C-alpha angles and dihedrals in degrees: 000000000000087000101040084054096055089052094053095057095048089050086050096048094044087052089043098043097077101042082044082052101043081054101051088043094047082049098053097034086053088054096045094047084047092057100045080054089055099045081043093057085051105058097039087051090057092039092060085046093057091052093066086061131082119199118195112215107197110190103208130237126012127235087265122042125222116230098181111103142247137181107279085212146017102259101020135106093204103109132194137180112294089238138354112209099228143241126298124224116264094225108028098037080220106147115238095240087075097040087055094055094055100050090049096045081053082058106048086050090054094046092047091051093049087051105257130130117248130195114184112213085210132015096183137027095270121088114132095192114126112230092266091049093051087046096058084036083067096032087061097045098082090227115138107225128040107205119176126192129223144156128209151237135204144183088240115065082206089078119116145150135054128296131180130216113218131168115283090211153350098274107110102008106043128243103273088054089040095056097036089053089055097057089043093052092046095048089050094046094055097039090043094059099040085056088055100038085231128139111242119252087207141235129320113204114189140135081216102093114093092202095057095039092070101047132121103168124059105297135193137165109212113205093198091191146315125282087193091075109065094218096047091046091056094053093046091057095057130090097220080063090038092069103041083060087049091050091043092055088048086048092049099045087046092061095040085058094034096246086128 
């Protein structure tokens, strides 16, 4: 009896395994799919958050430069040239101003995916505006943000990573843009260099900077790397590089607005 009874039991559990195991599979492929919903219903919430925001990418320089001068701030009766053409890579002999482009076109690709609004300040190598004029270009635009793109040059041929120039004080550009700028600035410059797996080169904070002093609307300068290091000037000029810069902007404009 003993016996009838345990086979019983066996016949019963191997009826009863599959359906245990249908079950166990139906249960855990319902909360996954409840969680990819989830994680779905996230990113498309930050995504339309995204949309209600502009962001102004500015590529620096021009293939000519413009020495005629122009006030460095409103108020002030310091004066500088209107615009310097740039630096060139040391290896590639590429000028900066190109560089700069395509860096900023990378960009514009990476905020659009990710559901922001772009306006280039310039789509080809000829913009004949001195920096004033492409400040109050952004600051017209109603977007939100005013981004431009360098890249840098140094003595010491050493020198690598991104930096970032922000005000070094309220004078010409007001507190609230002042303050805002400062934590744009600081949001780019870490994501930026996590992208790139690049240690920062730092902030630069000076009242110096034409571009900034006009601003009135959150306003960085983003130095992406220096042409004056061989290595570094060859990364800035491909595209692969190109595009963790581009993420790492994204990534630094989500946190400045909280989206991350």
């Amino acid at each position: 009896m003993k016996k009838y009874k345990v086979m019983f039991m066996i016949i019963l559990f191997a009826c009863l395994f599959p359906a245990l195991v249908a079950g166990k599979v139906t249960a855990d492929a319902a909360s996954t799919s409840v969680q990819s919903s989830s994680s779905a219903k996230k990113t498309l919430s930050i995504k339309k958050k995204r949309s209600k925001k502009t962001i102004f990418i500015a590529a620096g320089h021009q293939k000519s430069g413009i020495s005629s001068k122009e006030k460095l701030a409103p108020g002030s009766s310091a004066t500088k040239a209107k615009l310097t053409s740039g630096t060139t890579g040391v290896s590639t002999h590429i000028p900066e101003y190109k560089t700069n482009l395509a860096i900023a076109k990378a960009t514009k690709k990476a905020l659009e995916k990710a559901g922001y609004n772009v306006i280039m300040l310039r789509t080809t190598n000829n913009c004949p505006l001195s920096n004033q004029q492409r400040t109050k270009k952004a600051n017209k635009s109603g977007a939100d943000l005013h981004i431009c793109i360098h890249c840098n040059a140094s003595s010491s041929s050493s020198a690598t990573g991104p930096l970032v120039c922000v005000p070094a004080s309220s004078k010409y550009v007001g507190k609230k843009i002042y303050n805002k700028s400062c934590k744009l600035g600081s949001k780019l410059l870490s994501s930026v260099s996590k992208a790139t797996g690049k240690k920062s080169h730092g902030t630069i904070r000076s009242n110096y900077y034409t571009t900034i002093n006009w601003a009135k609307i959150p306003t960085v300068i983003l130095e992406c790397g220096f042409m004056s290091n061989p290595t570094e000037d060859r990364q800035l000029n491909s595209s692969s590089y190109q595009k963790k810069i581009a993420k790492g902007i994204v990534n630094g404009v989500d946190k400045y607005f909280g989206f991350k």
